[in-house]
Coordinates of C-alpha atoms in Angstrom, one line a residue:
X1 CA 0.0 0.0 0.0
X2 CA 1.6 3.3 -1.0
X3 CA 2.6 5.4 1.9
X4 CA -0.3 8.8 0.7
X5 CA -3.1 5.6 1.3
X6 CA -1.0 4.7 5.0
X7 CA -1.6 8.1 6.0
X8 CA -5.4 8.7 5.0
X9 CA -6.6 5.7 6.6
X10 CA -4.5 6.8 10.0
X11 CA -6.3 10.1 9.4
X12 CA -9.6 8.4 8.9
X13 CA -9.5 6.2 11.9
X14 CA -8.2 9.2 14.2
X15 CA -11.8 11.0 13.0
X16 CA -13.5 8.2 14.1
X17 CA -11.3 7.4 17.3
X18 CA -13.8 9.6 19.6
X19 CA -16.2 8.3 18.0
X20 CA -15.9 4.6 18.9
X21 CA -14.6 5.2 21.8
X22 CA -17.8 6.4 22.9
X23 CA -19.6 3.6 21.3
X24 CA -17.3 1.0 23.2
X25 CA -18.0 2.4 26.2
X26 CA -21.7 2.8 26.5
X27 CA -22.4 0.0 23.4
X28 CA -19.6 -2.8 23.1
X29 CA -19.1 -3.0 26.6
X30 CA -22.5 -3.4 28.2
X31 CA -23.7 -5.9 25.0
X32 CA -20.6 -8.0 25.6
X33 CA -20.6 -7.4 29.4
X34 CA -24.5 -8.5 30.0
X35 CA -23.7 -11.6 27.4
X36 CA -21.3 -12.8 29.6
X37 CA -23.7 -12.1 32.9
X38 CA -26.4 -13.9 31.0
X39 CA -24.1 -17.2 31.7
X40 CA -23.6 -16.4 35.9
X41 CA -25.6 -16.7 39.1
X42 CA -25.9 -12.9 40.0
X43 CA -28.7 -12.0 42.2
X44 CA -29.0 -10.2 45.1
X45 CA -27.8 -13.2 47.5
X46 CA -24.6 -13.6 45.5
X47 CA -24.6 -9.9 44.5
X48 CA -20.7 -10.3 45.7
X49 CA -19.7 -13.2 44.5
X50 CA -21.2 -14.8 41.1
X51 CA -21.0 -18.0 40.1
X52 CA -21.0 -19.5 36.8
X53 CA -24.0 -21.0 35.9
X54 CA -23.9 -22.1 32.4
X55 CA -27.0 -22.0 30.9
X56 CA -28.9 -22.5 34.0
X57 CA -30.5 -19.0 33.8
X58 CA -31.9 -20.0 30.6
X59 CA -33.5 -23.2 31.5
X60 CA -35.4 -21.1 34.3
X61 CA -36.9 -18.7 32.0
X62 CA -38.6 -21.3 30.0
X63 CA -39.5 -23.4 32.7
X64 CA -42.9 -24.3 33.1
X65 CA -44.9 -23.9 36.4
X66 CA -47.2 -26.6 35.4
X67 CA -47.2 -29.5 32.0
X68 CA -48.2 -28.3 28.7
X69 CA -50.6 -29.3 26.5
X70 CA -48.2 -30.7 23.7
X71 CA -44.6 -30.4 23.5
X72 CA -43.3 -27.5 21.3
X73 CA -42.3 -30.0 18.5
X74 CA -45.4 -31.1 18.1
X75 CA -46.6 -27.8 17.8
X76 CA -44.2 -27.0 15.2
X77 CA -44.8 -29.7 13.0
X78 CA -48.3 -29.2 12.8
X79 CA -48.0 -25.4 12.0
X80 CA -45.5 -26.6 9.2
X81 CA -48.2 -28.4 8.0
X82 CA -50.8 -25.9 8.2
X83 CA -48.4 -23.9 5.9
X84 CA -47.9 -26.4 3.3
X85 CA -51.5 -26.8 3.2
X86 CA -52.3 -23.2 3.0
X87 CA -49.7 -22.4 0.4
X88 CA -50.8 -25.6 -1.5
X89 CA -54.4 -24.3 -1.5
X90 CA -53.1 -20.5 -2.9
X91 CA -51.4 -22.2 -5.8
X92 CA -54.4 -24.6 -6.4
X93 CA -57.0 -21.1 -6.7
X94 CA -54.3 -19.8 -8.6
X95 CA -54.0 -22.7 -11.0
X96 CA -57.9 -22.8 -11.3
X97 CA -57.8 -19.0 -12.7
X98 CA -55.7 -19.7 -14.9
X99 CA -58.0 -22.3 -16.4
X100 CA -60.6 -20.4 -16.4
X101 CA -58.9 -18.1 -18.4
X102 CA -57.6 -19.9 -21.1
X103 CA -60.9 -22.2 -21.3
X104 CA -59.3 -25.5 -22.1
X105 CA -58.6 -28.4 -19.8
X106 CA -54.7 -28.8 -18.5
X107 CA -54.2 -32.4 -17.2
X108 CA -51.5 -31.2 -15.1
X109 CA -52.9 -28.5 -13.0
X110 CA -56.1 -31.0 -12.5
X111 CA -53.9 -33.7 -11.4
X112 CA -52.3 -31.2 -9.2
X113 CA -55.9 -29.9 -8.0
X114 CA -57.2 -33.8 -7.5
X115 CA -54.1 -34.7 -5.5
X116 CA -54.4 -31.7 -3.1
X117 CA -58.5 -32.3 -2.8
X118 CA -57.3 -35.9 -1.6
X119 CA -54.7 -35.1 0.7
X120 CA -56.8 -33.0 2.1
X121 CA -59.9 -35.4 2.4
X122 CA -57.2 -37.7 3.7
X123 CA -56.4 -35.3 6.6
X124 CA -59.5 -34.5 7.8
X125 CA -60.9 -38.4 7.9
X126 CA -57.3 -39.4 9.8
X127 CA -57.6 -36.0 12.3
X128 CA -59.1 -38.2 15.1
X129 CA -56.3 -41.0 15.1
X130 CA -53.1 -38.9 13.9
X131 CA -50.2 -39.9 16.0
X132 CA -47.0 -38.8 14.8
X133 CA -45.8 -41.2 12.3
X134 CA -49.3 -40.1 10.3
X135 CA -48.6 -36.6 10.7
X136 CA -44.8 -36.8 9.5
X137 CA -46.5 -38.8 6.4
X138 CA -48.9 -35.8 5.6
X139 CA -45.6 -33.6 6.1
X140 CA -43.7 -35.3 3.6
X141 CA -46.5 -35.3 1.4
X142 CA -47.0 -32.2 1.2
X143 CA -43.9 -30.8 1.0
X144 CA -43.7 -33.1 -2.0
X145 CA -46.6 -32.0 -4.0
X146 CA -46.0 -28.6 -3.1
X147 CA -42.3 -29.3 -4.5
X148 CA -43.9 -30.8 -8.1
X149 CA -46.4 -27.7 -7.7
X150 CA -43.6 -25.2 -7.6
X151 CA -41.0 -27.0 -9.7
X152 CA -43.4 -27.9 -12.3
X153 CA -44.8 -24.7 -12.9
X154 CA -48.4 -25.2 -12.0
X155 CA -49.1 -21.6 -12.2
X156 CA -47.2 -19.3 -13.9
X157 CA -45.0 -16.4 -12.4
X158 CA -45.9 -13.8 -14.0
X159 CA -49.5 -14.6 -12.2
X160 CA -48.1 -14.7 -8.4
X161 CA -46.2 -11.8 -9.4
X162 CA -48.7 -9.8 -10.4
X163 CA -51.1 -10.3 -7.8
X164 CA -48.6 -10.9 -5.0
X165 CA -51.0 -9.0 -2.1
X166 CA -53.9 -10.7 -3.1
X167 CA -52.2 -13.9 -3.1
X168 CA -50.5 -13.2 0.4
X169 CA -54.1 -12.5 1.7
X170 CA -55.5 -15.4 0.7
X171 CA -52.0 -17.6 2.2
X172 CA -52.7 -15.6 5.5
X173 CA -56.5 -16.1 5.9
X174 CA -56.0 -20.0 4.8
X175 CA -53.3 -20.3 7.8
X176 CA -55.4 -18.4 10.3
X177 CA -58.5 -20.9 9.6
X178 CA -56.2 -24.5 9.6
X179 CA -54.1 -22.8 12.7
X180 CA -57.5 -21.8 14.0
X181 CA -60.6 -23.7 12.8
X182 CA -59.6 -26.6 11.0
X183 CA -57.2 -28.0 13.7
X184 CA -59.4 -29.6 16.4
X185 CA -60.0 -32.8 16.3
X186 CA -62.8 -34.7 17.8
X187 CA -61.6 -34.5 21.1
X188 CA -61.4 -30.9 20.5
X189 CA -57.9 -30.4 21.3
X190 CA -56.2 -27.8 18.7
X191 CA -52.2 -28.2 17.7
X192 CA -50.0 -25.7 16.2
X193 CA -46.9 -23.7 17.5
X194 CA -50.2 -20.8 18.0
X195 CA -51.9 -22.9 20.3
X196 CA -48.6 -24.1 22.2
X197 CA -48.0 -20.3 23.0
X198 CA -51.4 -19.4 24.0
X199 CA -50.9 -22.7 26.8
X200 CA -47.6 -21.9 27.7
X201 CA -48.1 -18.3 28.3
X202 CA -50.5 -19.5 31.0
X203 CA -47.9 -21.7 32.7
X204 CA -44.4 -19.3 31.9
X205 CA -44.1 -15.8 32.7
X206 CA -41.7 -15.5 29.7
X207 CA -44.4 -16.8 27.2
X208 CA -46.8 -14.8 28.7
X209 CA -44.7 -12.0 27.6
X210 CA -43.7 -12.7 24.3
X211 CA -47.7 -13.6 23.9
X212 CA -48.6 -10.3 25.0
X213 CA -45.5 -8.4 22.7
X214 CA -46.3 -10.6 19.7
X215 CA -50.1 -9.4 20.1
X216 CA -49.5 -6.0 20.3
X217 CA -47.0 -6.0 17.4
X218 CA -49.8 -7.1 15.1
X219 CA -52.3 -4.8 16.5
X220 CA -49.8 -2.0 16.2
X221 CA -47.4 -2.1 13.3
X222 CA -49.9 -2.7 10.7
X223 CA -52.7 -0.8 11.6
X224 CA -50.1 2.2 12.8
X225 CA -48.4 2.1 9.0
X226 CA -51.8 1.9 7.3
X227 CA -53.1 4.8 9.5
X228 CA -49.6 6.6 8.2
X229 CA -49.5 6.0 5.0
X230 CA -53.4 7.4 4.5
X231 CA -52.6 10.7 6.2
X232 CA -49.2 10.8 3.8
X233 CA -51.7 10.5 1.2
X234 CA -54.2 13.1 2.2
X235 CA -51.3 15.7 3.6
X236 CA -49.2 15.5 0.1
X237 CA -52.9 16.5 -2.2
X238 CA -53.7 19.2 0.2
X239 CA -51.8 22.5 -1.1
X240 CA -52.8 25.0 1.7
X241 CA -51.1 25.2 5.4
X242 CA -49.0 22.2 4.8
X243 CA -46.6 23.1 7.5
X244 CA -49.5 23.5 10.0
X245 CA -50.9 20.2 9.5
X246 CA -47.6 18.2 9.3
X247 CA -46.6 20.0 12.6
X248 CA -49.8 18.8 14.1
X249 CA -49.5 15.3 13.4
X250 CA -45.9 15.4 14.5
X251 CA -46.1 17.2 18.0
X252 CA -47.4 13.6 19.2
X253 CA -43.9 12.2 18.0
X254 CA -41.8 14.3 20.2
X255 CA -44.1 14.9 22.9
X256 CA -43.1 13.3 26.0
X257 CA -44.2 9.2 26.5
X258 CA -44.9 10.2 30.0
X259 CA -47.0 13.1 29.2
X260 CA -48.6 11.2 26.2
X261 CA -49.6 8.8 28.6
X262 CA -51.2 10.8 31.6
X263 CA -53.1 12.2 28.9
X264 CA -54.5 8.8 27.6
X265 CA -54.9 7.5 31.2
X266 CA -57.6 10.6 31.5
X267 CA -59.2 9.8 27.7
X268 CA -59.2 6.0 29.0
X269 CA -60.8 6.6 32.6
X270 CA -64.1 4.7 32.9
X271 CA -66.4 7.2 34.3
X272 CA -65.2 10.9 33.1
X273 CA -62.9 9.5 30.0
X274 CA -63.3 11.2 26.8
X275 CA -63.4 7.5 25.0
X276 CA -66.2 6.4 27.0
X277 CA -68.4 9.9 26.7
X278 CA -68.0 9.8 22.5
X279 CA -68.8 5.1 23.0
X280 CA -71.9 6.6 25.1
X281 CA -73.0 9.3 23.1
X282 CA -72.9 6.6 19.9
X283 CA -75.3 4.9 21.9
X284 CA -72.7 2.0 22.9
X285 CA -71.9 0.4 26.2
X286 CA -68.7 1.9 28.6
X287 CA -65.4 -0.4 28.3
X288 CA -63.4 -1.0 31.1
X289 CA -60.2 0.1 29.4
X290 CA -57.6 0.1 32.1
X291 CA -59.9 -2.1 34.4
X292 CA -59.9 -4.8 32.3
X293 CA -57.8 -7.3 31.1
X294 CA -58.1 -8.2 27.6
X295 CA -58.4 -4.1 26.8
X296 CA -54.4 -4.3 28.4
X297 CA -52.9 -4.5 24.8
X298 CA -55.1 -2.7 22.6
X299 CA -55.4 0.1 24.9
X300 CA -51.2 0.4 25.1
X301 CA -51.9 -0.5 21.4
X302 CA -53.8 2.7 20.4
X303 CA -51.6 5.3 22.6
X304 CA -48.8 4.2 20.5
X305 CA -50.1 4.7 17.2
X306 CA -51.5 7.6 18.0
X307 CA -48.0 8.7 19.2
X308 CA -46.3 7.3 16.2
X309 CA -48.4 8.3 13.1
X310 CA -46.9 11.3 12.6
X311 CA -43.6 10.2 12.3
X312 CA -44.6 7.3 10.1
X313 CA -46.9 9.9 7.9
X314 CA -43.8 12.2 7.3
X315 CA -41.2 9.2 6.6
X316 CA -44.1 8.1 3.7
X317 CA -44.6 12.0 2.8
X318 CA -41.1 12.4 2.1
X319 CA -40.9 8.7 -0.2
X320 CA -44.2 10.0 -1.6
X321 CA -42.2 13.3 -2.9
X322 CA -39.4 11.4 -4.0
X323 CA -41.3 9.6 -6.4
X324 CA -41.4 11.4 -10.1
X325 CA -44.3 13.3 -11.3
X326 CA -43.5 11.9 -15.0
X327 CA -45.3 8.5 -13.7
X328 CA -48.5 9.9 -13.0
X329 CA -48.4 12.3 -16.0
X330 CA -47.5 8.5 -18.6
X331 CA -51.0 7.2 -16.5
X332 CA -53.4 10.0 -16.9
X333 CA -52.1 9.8 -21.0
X334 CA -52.6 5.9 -21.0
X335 CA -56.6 7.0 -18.7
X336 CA -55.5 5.3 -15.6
X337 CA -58.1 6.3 -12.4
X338 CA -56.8 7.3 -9.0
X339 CA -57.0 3.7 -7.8
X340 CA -54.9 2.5 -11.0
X341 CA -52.4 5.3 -10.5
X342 CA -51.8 3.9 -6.1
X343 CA -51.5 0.5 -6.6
X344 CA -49.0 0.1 -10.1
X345 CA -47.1 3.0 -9.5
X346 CA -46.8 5.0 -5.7
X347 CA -47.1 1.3 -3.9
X348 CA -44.7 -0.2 -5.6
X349 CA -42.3 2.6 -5.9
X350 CA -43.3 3.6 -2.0
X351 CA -42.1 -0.3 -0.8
X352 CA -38.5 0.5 0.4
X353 CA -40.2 3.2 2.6
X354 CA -42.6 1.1 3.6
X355 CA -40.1 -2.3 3.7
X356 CA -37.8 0.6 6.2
X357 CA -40.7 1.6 8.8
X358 CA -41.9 -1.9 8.7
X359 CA -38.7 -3.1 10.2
X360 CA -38.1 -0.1 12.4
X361 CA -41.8 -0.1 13.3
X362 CA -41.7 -4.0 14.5
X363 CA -38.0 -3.6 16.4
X364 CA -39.6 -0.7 18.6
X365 CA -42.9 -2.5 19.1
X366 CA -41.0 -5.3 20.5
X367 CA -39.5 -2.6 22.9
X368 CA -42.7 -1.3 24.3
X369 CA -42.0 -0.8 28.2
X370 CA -43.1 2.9 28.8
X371 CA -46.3 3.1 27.9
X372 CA -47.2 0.1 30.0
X373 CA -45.5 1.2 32.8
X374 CA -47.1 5.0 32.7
X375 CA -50.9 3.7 31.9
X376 CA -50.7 1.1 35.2
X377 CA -49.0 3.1 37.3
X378 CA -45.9 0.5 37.5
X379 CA -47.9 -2.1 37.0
X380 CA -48.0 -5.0 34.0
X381 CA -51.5 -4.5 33.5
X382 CA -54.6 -3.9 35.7
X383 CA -54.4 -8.1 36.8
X384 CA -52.9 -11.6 35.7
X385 CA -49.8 -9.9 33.9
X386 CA -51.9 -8.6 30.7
X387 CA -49.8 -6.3 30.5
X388 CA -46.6 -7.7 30.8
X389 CA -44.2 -7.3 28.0
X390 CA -40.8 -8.5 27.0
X391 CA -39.0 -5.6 28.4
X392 CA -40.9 -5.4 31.0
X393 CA -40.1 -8.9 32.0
X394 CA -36.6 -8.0 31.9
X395 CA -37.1 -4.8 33.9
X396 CA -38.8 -6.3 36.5
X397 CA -36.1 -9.2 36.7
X398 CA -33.0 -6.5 36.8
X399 CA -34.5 -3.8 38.8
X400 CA -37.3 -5.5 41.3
X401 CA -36.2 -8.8 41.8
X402 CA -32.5 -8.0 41.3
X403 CA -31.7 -11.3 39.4
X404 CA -28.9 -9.4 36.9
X405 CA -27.9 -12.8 35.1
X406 CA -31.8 -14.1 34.5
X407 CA -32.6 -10.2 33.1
X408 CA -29.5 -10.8 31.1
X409 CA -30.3 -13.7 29.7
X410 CA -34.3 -12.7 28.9
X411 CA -32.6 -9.5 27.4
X412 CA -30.4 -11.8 25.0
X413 CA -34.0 -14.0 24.2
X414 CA -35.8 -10.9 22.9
X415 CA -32.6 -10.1 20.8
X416 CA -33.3 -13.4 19.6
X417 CA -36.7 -13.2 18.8
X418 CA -36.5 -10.0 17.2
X419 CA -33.6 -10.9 14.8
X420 CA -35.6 -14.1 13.4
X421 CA -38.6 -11.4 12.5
X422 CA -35.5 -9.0 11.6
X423 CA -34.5 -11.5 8.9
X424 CA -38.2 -12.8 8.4
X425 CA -38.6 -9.2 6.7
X426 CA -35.3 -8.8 4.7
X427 CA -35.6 -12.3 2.9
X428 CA -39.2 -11.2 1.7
X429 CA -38.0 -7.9 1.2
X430 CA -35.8 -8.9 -1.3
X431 CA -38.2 -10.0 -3.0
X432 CA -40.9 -7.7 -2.9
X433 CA -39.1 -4.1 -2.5
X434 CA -38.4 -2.6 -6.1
X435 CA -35.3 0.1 -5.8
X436 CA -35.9 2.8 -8.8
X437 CA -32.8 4.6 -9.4

């Protein structure tokens, strides 16, 4: 390397010295330092002398008070199974469309429509007496016409391509019913990796969180980014007192959580809330929404939307801008409507903003703590831990019950769960985001 490059990288890494120095200090140290805790007995009986406890602290978190159902496995298999059969059954509506549209009979894609009709016949007769060497069978076989199904080009690309969101509708709704609806057998027992977290969120503390975070995820994130991107929409075709408006929505943002809060705990209050007046005057009953239970996570649910639209509506605003006016101007000459004009050209070219908030969106949902701990005064929920999060689980395991290695260790799960979504999202985002230069 000549001696001119030597000296620029020197230069380069003494800018950045302070730089990650800082970040070694308050970053690097305390992710390596509370990895390492995550593997000792530190609590406040040994608060002097830790011990090495292997993964010990670990095997407590997901212990169970009491048996489950099924073992998680089980579970698993079954909801493999369930999303065979559900991505089977798209490709088999698909392939049936396609038929229809050409009018003429392919032996292939009826084969491929008989064997899935039997498979499933199969299944539903055998329900009542499948033990596991039956359900690894159905497994195998599914995975093997879905293989022939895919392979052979059953339906063309150019059709899931095309209709991509409708098609991941119709995947989602057939999962939710076989997770759901078709999964009890006579006995009335239910299987799936759903069912086996619902059961053990009764009987572990730790599964009761992630049950409760994993809820208000889907309640939040896509109902929050929907909520955004509409006021995006509506703020970008308005042309008079823009700045008004977008500083409106945004004072939520950077309003205090704590403020935010006390304000929602007022709006939610049963007898003089705001909520409750506008439910009454619509002629509808009063809900209990920090009284009762099962109103825990929607109610943290809609105080963080509301906090986070307008940051979500100015991230889309700006992606909406960014998008060239020459698009809509080749539509309106080719007679597209409004609706035409959304869905072929600002969706598609609005999906790396939307394919960023969605992962920044679900990695902060997964942090919720503060809005739970302001609305309940402390408290994970009003009773029976609704409202107990994932980091609130680890808050109340550092700082109340001053177990530092079994916080550490819960702190390192949720790392874990959050970077299997984490990559969930940028596997499908490579396929589904569409970077225009």
């Amino acid at each position: 390397m000549k001696p001119s490059r030597v000296r620029e990288s020197l230069l380069a890494y003494l800018f950045l010295l302070p730089a990650l120095v800082v970040l070694s200090i308050f970053t690097f140290w305390p992710i390596g330092f509370s990895f390492v805790l995550s593997f000792f007995k530190w609590d406040f009986r040994n608060m002097k002398n830790p011990y090495f406890y292997g993964l010990g602290n670990y095997k407590e978190i997901l212990k169970f008070d009491y048996p489950v159902k099924f073992p998680f496995y089980k579970g698993l298999i079954y909801s493999v199974l369930y999303i065979l059969l559900s991505v089977l059954f798209l490709l088999v509506i698909f392939a049936i469309v396609e038929m229809l549209g050409k009018k003429k009979l392919d032996w292939k894609k009826v084969i491929f429509v008989a064997a899935y009709l039997i498979l499933l016949v199969l299944y539903g007769t055998s329900m009542a007496h499948l033990n596991m060497g039956r359900l690894l069978v159905f497994l195998v076989a599914s995975a093997g016409l879905l293989t022939w199904g895919w392979r052979g080009k059953i339906v063309s690309s150019k059709l899931l391509s095309d209709h991509a969101w409708l098609g991941f509708v119709i995947w989602l709704v057939t999962y939710v019913l076989f997770e759901f609806r078709f999964t009890a057998g006579f006995n009335g027992q239910s299987y799936g990796i759903v069912d086996f977290l619902i059961d053990a969120s009764e009987k572990n503390l730790f599964f009761k969180a992630l049950v409760n975070t994993t809820y208000y995820v889907i309640l939040t994130v896509p109902i929050g980014l929907s909520l955004a991107l509409l006021i995006a929409l509506l703020l970008n075709s308005i042309e008079k007192f823009k700045a008004f408006f977008r500083t409106v929505f945004f004072i939520p943002f950077v309003t205090s959580v704590v403020a935010v809060s006390l304000i929602w705990k007022w709006i939610f209050n049963d007898d003089v809330g705001l909520l409750n007046y506008i439910l009454v005057s619509m002629g509808l009953q009063p809900v209990k929404w920090l009284k009762d239970a099962k109103w825990t996570i929607p109610a943290v649910s809609i105080v963080s939307i509301w906090r986070h639209v307008g940051y979500n509506a100015m991230i889309f605003l700006a992606g909406l801008q960014n998008i060239d006016t020459f698009y809509y101007e080749a539509a309106e000459v080719d007679g597209a409507n409004s609706l035409q004009k959304f869905f072929k050209i600002t969706w598609p070219l609005l999906s790396p903003t939307t394919f960023f908030l969605l992962i920044v969106s679900v990695i902060g949902a997964f942090k919720v703590f503060q809005e739970v701990f302001t609305l309940y005064d402390g408290l994970p929920g009003p009773y029976g831990n609704s409202g107990m999060t994932m980091v609130y689980y680890v808050f109340d395991l550092f700082y109340r019950q001053q177990r530092m290695g079994i916080a550490s260790a819960a702190a390192y799960l949720l790392f874990l769960v959050i970077l299997v979504f984490t990559f969930i999202q940028y596997r499908v985002g490579d396929k589904v985001v569409e970077y225009v230069s």
